[in-house]
mmCIF file of C-alpha atoms and ligand atoms in Angstrom:
data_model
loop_
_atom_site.group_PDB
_atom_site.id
_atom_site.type_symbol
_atom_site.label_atom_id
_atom_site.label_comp_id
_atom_site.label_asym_id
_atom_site.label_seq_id
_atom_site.Cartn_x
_atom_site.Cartn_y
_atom_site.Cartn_z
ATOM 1 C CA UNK A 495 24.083 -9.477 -44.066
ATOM 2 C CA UNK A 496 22.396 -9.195 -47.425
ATOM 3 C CA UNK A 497 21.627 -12.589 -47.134
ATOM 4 C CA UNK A 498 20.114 -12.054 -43.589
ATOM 5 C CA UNK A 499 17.893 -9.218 -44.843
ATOM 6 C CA UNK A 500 16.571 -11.089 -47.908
ATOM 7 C CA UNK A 501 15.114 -13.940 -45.879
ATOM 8 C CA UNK A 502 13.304 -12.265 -43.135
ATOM 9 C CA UNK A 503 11.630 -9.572 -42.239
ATOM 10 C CA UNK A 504 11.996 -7.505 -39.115
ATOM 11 C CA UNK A 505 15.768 -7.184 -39.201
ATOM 12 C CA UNK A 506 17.374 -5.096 -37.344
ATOM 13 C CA UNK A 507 21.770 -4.320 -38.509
ATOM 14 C CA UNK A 508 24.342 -2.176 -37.015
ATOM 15 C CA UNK A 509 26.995 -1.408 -38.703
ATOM 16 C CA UNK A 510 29.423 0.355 -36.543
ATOM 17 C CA UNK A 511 32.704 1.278 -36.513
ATOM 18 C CA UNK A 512 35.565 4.342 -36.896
ATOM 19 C CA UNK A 513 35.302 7.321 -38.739
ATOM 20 C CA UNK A 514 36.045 6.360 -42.822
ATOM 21 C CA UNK A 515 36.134 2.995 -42.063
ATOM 22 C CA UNK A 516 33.529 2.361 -44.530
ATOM 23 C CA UNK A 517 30.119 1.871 -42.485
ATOM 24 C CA UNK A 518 28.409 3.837 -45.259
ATOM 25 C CA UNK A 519 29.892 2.559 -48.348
ATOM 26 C CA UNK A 520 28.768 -1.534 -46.597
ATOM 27 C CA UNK A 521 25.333 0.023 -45.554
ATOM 28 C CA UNK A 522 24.959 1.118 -49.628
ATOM 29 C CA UNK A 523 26.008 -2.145 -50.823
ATOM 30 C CA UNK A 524 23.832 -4.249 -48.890
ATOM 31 C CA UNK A 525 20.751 -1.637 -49.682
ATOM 32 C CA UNK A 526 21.790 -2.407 -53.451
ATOM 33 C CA UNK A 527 22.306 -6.012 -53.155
ATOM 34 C CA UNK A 528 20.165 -8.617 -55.406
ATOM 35 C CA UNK A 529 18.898 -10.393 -52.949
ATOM 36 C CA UNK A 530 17.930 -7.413 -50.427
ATOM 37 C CA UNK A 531 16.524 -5.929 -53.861
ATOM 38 C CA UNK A 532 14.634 -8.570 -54.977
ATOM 39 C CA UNK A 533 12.557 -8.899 -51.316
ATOM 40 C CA UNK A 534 11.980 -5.018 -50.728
ATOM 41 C CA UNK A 535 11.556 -3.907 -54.256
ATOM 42 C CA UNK A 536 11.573 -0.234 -54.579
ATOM 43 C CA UNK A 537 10.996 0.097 -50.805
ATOM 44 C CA UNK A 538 14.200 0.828 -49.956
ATOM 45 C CA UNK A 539 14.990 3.913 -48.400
ATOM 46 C CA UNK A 540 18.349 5.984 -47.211
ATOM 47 C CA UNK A 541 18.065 8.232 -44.561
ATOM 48 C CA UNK A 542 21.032 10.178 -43.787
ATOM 49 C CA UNK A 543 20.475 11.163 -39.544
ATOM 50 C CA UNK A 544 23.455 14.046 -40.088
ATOM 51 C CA UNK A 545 21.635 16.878 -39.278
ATOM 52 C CA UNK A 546 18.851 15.472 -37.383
ATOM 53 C CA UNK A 547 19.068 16.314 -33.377
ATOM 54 C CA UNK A 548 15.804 14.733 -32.092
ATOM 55 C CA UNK A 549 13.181 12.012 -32.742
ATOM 56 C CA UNK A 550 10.641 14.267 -33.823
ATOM 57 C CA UNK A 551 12.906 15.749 -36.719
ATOM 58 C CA UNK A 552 13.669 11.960 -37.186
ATOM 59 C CA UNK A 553 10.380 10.739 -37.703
ATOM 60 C CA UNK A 554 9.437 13.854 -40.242
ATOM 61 C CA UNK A 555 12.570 13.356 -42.025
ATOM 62 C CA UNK A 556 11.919 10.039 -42.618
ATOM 63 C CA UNK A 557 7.877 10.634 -43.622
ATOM 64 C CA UNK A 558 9.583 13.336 -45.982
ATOM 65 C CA UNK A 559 11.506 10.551 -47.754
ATOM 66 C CA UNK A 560 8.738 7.777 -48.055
ATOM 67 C CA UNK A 561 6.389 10.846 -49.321
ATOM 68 C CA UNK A 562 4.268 10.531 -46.578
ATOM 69 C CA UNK A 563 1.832 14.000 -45.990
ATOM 70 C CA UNK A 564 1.324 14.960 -41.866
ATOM 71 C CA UNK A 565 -1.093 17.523 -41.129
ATOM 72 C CA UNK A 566 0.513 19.972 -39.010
ATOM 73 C CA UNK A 567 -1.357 18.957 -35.615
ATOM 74 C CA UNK A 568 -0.482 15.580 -36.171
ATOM 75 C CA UNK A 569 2.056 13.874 -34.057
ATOM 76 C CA UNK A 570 5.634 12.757 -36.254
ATOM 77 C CA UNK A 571 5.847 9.662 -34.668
ATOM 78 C CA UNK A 572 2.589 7.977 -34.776
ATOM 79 C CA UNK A 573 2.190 9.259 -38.463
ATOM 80 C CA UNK A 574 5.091 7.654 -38.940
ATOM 81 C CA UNK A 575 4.704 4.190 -37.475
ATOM 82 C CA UNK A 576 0.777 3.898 -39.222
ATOM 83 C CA UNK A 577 2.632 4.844 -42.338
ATOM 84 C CA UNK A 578 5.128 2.249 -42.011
ATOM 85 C CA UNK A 579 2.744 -0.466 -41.101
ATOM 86 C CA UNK A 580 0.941 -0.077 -44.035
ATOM 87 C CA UNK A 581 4.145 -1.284 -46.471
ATOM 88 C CA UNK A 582 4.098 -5.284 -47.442
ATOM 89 C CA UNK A 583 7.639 -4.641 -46.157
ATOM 90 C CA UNK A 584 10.314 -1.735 -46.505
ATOM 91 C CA UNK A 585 13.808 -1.747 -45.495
ATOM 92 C CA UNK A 586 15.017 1.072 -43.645
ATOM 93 C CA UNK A 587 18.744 2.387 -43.537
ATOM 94 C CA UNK A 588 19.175 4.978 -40.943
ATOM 95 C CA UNK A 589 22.757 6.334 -41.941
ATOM 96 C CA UNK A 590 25.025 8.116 -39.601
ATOM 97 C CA UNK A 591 22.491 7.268 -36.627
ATOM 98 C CA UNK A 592 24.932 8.525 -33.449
ATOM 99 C CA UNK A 593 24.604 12.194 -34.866
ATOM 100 C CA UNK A 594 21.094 11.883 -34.198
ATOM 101 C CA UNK A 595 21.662 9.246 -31.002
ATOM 102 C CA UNK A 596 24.452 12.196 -29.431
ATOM 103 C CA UNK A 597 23.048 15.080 -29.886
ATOM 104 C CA UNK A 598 19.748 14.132 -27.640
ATOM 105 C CA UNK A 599 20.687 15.171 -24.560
ATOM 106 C CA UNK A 600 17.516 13.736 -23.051
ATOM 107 C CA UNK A 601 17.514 10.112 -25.611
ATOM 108 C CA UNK A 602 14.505 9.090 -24.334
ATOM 109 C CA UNK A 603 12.201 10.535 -27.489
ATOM 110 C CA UNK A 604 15.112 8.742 -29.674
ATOM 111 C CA UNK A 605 15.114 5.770 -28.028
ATOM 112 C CA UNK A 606 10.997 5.979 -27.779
ATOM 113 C CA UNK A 607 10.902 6.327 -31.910
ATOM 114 C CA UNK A 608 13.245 3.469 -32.610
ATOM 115 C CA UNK A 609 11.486 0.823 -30.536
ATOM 116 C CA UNK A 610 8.304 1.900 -31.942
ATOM 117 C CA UNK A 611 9.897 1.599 -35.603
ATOM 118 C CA UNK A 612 11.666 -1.798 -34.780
ATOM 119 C CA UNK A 613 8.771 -3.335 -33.032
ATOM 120 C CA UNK A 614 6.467 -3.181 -36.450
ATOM 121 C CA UNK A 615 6.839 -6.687 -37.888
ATOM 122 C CA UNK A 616 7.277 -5.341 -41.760
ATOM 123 C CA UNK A 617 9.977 -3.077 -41.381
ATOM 124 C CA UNK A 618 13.866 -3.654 -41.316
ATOM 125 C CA UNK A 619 16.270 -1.628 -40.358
ATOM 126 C CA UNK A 620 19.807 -0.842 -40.791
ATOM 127 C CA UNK A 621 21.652 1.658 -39.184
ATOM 128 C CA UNK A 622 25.287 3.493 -39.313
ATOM 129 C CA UNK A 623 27.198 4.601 -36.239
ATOM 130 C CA UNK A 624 30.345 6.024 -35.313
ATOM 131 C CA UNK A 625 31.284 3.793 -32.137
ATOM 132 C CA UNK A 626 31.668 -0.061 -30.999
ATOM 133 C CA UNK A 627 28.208 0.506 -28.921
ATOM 134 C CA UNK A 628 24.881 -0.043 -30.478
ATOM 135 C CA UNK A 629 22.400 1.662 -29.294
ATOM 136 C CA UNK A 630 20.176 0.473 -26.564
ATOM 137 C CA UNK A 631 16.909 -0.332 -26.247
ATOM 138 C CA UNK A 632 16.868 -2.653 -29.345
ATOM 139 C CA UNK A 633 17.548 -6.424 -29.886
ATOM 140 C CA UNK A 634 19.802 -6.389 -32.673
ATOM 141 C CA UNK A 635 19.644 -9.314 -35.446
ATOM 142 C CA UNK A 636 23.347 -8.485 -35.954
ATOM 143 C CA UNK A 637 26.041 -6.156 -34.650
ATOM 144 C CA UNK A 638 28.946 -5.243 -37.081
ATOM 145 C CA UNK A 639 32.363 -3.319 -36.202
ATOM 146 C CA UNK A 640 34.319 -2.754 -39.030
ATOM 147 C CA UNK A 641 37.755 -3.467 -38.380
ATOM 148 C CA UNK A 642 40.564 -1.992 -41.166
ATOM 149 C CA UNK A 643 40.965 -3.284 -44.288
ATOM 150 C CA UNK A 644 43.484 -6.588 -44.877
ATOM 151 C CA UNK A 645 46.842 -5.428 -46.507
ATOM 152 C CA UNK A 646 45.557 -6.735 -49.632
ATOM 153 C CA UNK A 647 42.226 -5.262 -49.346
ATOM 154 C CA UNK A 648 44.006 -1.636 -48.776
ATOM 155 C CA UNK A 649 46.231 -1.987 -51.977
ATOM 156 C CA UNK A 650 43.288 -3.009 -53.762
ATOM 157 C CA UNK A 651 41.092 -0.227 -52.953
ATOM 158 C CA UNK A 652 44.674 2.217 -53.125
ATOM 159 C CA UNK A 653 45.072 0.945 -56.757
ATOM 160 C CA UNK A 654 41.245 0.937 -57.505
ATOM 161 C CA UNK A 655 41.378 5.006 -56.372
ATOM 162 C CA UNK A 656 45.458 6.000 -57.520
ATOM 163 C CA UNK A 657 47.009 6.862 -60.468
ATOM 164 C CA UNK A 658 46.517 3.319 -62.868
ATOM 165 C CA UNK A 659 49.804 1.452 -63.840
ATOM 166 C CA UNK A 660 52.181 -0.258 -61.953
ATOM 167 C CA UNK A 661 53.789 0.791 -58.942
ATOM 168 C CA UNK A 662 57.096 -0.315 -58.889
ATOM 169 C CA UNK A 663 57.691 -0.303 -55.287
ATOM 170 C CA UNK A 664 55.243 -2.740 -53.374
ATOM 171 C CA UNK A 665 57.300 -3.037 -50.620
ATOM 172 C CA UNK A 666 56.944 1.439 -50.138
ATOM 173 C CA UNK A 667 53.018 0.902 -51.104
ATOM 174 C CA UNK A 668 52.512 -1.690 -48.493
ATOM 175 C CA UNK A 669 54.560 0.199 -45.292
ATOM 176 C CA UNK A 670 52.753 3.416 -46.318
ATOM 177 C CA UNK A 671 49.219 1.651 -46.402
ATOM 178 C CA UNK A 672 50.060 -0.270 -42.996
ATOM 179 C CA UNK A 673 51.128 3.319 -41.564
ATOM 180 C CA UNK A 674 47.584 4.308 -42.386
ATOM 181 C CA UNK A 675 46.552 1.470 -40.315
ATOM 182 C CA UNK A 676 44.647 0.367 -43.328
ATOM 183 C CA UNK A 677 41.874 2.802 -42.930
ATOM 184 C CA UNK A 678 39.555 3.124 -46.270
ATOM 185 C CA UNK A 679 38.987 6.892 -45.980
ATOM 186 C CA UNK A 680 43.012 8.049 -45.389
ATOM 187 C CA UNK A 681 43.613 5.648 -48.347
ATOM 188 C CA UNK A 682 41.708 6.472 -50.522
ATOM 189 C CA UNK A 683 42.309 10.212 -49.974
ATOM 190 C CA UNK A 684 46.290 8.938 -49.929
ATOM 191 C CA UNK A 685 45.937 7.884 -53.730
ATOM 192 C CA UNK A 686 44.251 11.281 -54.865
ATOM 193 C CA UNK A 687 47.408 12.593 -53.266
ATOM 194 C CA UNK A 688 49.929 10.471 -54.793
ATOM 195 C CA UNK A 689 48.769 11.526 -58.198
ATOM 196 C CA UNK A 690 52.094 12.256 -59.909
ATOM 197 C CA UNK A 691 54.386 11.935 -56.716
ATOM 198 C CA UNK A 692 56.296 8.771 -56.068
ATOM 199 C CA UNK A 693 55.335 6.626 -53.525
ATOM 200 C CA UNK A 694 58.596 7.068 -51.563
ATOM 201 C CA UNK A 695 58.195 10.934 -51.712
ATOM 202 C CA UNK A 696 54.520 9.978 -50.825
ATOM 203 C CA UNK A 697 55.829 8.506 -47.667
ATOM 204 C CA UNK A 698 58.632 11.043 -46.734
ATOM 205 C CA UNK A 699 55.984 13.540 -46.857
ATOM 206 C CA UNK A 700 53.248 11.437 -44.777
ATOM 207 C CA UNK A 701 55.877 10.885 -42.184
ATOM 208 C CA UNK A 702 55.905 14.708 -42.068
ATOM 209 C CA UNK A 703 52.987 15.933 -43.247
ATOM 210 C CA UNK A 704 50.919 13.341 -41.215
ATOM 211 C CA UNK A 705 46.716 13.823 -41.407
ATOM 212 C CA UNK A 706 47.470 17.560 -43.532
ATOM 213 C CA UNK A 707 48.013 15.464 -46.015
ATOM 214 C CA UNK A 708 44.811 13.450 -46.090
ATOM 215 C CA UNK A 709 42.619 15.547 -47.981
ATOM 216 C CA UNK A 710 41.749 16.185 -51.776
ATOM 217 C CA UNK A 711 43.396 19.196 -53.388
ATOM 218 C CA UNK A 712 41.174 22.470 -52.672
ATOM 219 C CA UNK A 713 39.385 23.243 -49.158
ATOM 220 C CA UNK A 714 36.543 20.376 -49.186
ATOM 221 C CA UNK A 715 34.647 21.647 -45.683
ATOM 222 C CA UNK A 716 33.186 17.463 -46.517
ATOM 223 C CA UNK A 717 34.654 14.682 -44.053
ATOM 224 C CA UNK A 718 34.969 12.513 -47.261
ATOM 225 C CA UNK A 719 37.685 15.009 -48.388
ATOM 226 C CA UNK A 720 39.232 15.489 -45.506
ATOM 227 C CA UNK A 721 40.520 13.424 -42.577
ATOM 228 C CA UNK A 722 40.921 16.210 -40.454
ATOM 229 C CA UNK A 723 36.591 17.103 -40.664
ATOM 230 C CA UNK A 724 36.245 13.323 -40.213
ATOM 231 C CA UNK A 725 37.991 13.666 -37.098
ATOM 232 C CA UNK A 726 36.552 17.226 -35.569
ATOM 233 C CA UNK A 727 33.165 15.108 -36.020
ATOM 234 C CA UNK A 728 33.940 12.227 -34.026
ATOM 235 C CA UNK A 729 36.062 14.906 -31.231
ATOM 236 C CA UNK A 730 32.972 17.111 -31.522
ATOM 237 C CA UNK A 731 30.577 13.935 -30.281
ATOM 238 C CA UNK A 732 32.852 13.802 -26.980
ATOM 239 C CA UNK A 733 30.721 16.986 -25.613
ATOM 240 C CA UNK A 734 34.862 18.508 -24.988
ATOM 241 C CA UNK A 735 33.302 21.213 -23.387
ATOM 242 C CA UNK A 736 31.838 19.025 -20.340
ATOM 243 C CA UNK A 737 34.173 16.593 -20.934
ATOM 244 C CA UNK A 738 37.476 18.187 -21.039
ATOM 245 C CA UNK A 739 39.181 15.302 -19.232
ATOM 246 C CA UNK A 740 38.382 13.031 -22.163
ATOM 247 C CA UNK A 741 40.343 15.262 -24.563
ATOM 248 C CA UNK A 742 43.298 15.549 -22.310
ATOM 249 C CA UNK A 743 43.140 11.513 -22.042
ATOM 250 C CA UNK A 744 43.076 11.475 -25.631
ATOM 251 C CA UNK A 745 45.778 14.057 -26.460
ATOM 252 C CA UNK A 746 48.130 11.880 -23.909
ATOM 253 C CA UNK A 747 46.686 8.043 -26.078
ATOM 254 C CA UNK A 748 47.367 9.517 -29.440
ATOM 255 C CA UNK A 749 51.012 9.573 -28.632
ATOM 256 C CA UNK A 750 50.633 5.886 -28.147
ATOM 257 C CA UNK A 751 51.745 4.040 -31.435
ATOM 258 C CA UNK A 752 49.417 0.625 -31.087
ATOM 259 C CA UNK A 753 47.442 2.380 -28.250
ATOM 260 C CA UNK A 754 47.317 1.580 -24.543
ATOM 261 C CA UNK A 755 48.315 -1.915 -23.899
ATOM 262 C CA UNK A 756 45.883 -3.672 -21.521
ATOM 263 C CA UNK A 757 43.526 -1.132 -21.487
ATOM 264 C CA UNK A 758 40.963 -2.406 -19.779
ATOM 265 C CA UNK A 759 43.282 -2.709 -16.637
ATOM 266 C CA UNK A 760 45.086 0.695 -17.052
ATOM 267 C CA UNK A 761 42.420 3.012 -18.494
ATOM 268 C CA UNK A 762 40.503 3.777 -15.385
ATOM 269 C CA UNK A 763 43.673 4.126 -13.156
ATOM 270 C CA UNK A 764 44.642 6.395 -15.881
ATOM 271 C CA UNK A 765 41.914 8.442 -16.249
ATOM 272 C CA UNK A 766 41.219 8.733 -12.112
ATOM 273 C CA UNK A 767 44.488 10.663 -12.224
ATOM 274 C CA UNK A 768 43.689 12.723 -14.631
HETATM 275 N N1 ATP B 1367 35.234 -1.746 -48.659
HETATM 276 C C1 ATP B 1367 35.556 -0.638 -49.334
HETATM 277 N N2 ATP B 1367 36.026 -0.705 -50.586
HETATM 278 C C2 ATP B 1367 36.340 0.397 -51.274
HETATM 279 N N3 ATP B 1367 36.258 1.651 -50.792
HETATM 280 C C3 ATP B 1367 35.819 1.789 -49.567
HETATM 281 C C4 ATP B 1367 35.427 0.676 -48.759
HETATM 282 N N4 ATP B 1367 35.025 1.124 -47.581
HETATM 283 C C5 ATP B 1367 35.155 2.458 -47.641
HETATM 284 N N5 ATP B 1367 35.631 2.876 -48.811
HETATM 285 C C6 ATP B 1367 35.944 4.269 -49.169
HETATM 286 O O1 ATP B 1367 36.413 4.894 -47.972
HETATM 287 C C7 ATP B 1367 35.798 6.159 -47.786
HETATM 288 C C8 ATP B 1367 35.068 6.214 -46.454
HETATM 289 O O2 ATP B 1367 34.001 5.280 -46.474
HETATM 290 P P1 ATP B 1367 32.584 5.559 -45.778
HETATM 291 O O3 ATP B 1367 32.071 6.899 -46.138
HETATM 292 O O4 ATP B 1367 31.732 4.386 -46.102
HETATM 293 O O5 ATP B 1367 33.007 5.546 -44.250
HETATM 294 P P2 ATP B 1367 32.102 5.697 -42.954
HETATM 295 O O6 ATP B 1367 32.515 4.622 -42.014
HETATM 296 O O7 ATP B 1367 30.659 5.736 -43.353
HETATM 297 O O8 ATP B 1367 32.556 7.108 -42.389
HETATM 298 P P3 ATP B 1367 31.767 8.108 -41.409
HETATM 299 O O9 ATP B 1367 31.925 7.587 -40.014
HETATM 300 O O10 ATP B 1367 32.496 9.405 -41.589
HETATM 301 O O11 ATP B 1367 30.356 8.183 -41.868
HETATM 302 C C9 ATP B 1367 34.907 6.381 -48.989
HETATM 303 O O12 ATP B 1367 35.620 7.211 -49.861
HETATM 304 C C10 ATP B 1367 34.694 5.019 -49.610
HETATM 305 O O13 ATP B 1367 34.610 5.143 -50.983
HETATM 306 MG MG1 MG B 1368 29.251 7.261 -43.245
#
């Protein structure tokens, strides 16, 4: 993707996937990488959408973070796009976008704002959403879901975060990290955890414990140090109270081990009885 960036402008990434499945921590890398660096310079900005709810908080966010001044009559957007056009080139990433994208009830100012950014031939973009579904209204360079770590991958990163020396049970590291389902965030909160516990108490009290356990030591309210907040957020983008059927179908699913099988066939029969 880095590569991608550095050779054109006018790019235009999603990064999508779970929550904590590392859509962020990819986003940062590629913002940092060499090549990306070595085309946009010091025009490279993060903008993180979290507690944005509309386009017009969007686009003043955003000026706020290039330094751009708007005079208080002045309308966010098009200050926004003539201050944009004006870069050789600047590289955009847009972190957390769906916050932004599903709390619009009416997305048309959204949508409005991120064509106009997109369709200026000097700026790139990148965003970050929770989902599989970019969103519309833009023709994406690339589209990229994050699936879990590799088994490998996960006891790298679990080693990389846990206590250092050698586990000497790889066979209990490897079923507790595939129990995870490989998920960056619950591992690496996992190996705070097992700080001074062995691994097979580690599991023992995962089997019981389950998601209680996946959180760092003190009451973080921060989704990075907590599963459960990680969760509530992507629950809370469901809209439960208009969509209470959705929680019900989803209370029923997480019972599921590996999910529904043939989905596609079975979820709508499901969910018409619901
Ligand atoms: N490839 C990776 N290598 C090492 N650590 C990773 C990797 N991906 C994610 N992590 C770690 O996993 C945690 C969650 O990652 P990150 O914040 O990037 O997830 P996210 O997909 O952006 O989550 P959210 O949907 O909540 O924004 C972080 O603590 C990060 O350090
Ligand atoms: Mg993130």
């Amino acid at each position: 993707m880095a590569n991608v960036l550095a050779s054109e402008d006018n790019i235009r990434i999603a990064i999508l996937g779970g929550g904590g499945m590392g859509k962020t921590s990819t986003a940062l890398h590629i913002l940092h990488h060499s090549a990306v660096k070595a085309r946009y310079g010091e025009v490279r900005y993060f903008v993180g959408c979290d507690s944005v709810t509309s386009g017009g908080a969007l686009a003043l966010l955003i000026l706020q973070i290039i330094r751009h001044k708007i005079a208080p009559d002045e309308n966010s957007s098009d200050v926004l796009c003539r201050a944009l056009s004006s870069y050789p080139c600047i590289l955009l990433l847009l972190d957390n976008f769906e916050t932004v994208w599903n709390s619009e009830s009416n997305r048309t100012d959204i949508r409005e704002l991120l064509s106009k950014i997109v369709s200026l031939p000097k700026v790139s973009l990148i965003i970050t959403a929770r989902g599989d579904t970019p969103p519309s209204g833009v023709k994406w360079t690339r589209v990229d879901c994050l699936p879990p770590l590799s088994p490998e991958s996960a006891k790298e990163l679990f080693l990389h975060y846990g206590e250092t020396g050698e586990y000497e049970d790889d066979h209990t590291l490897m079923t507790l990290l595939k129990e995870l389902d490989y998920i960056p965030l619950a591992i690496h909160l996992i190996a705070q955890a097992c700080f001074g516990f062995s691994l097979r108490y580690m599991l023992t009290l995962w089997r019981d414990k389950r998601t209680a356990l996946l959180r760092t030591r003190g009451e973080g309210p921060d989704k990075l140090e907590n599963i459960k907040v990680s969760i509530s957020i992507s629950l809370s983008s469901l809209d439960s109270t208009n969509n209470h059927q959705a929680v019900q179908l989803l209370a029923i699913l997480c019972l599921l081990p590996d999910g529904l099988l043939r989905w596609e066939d079975r979820l709508l029969y499901i969910g018409s009885e619901i």
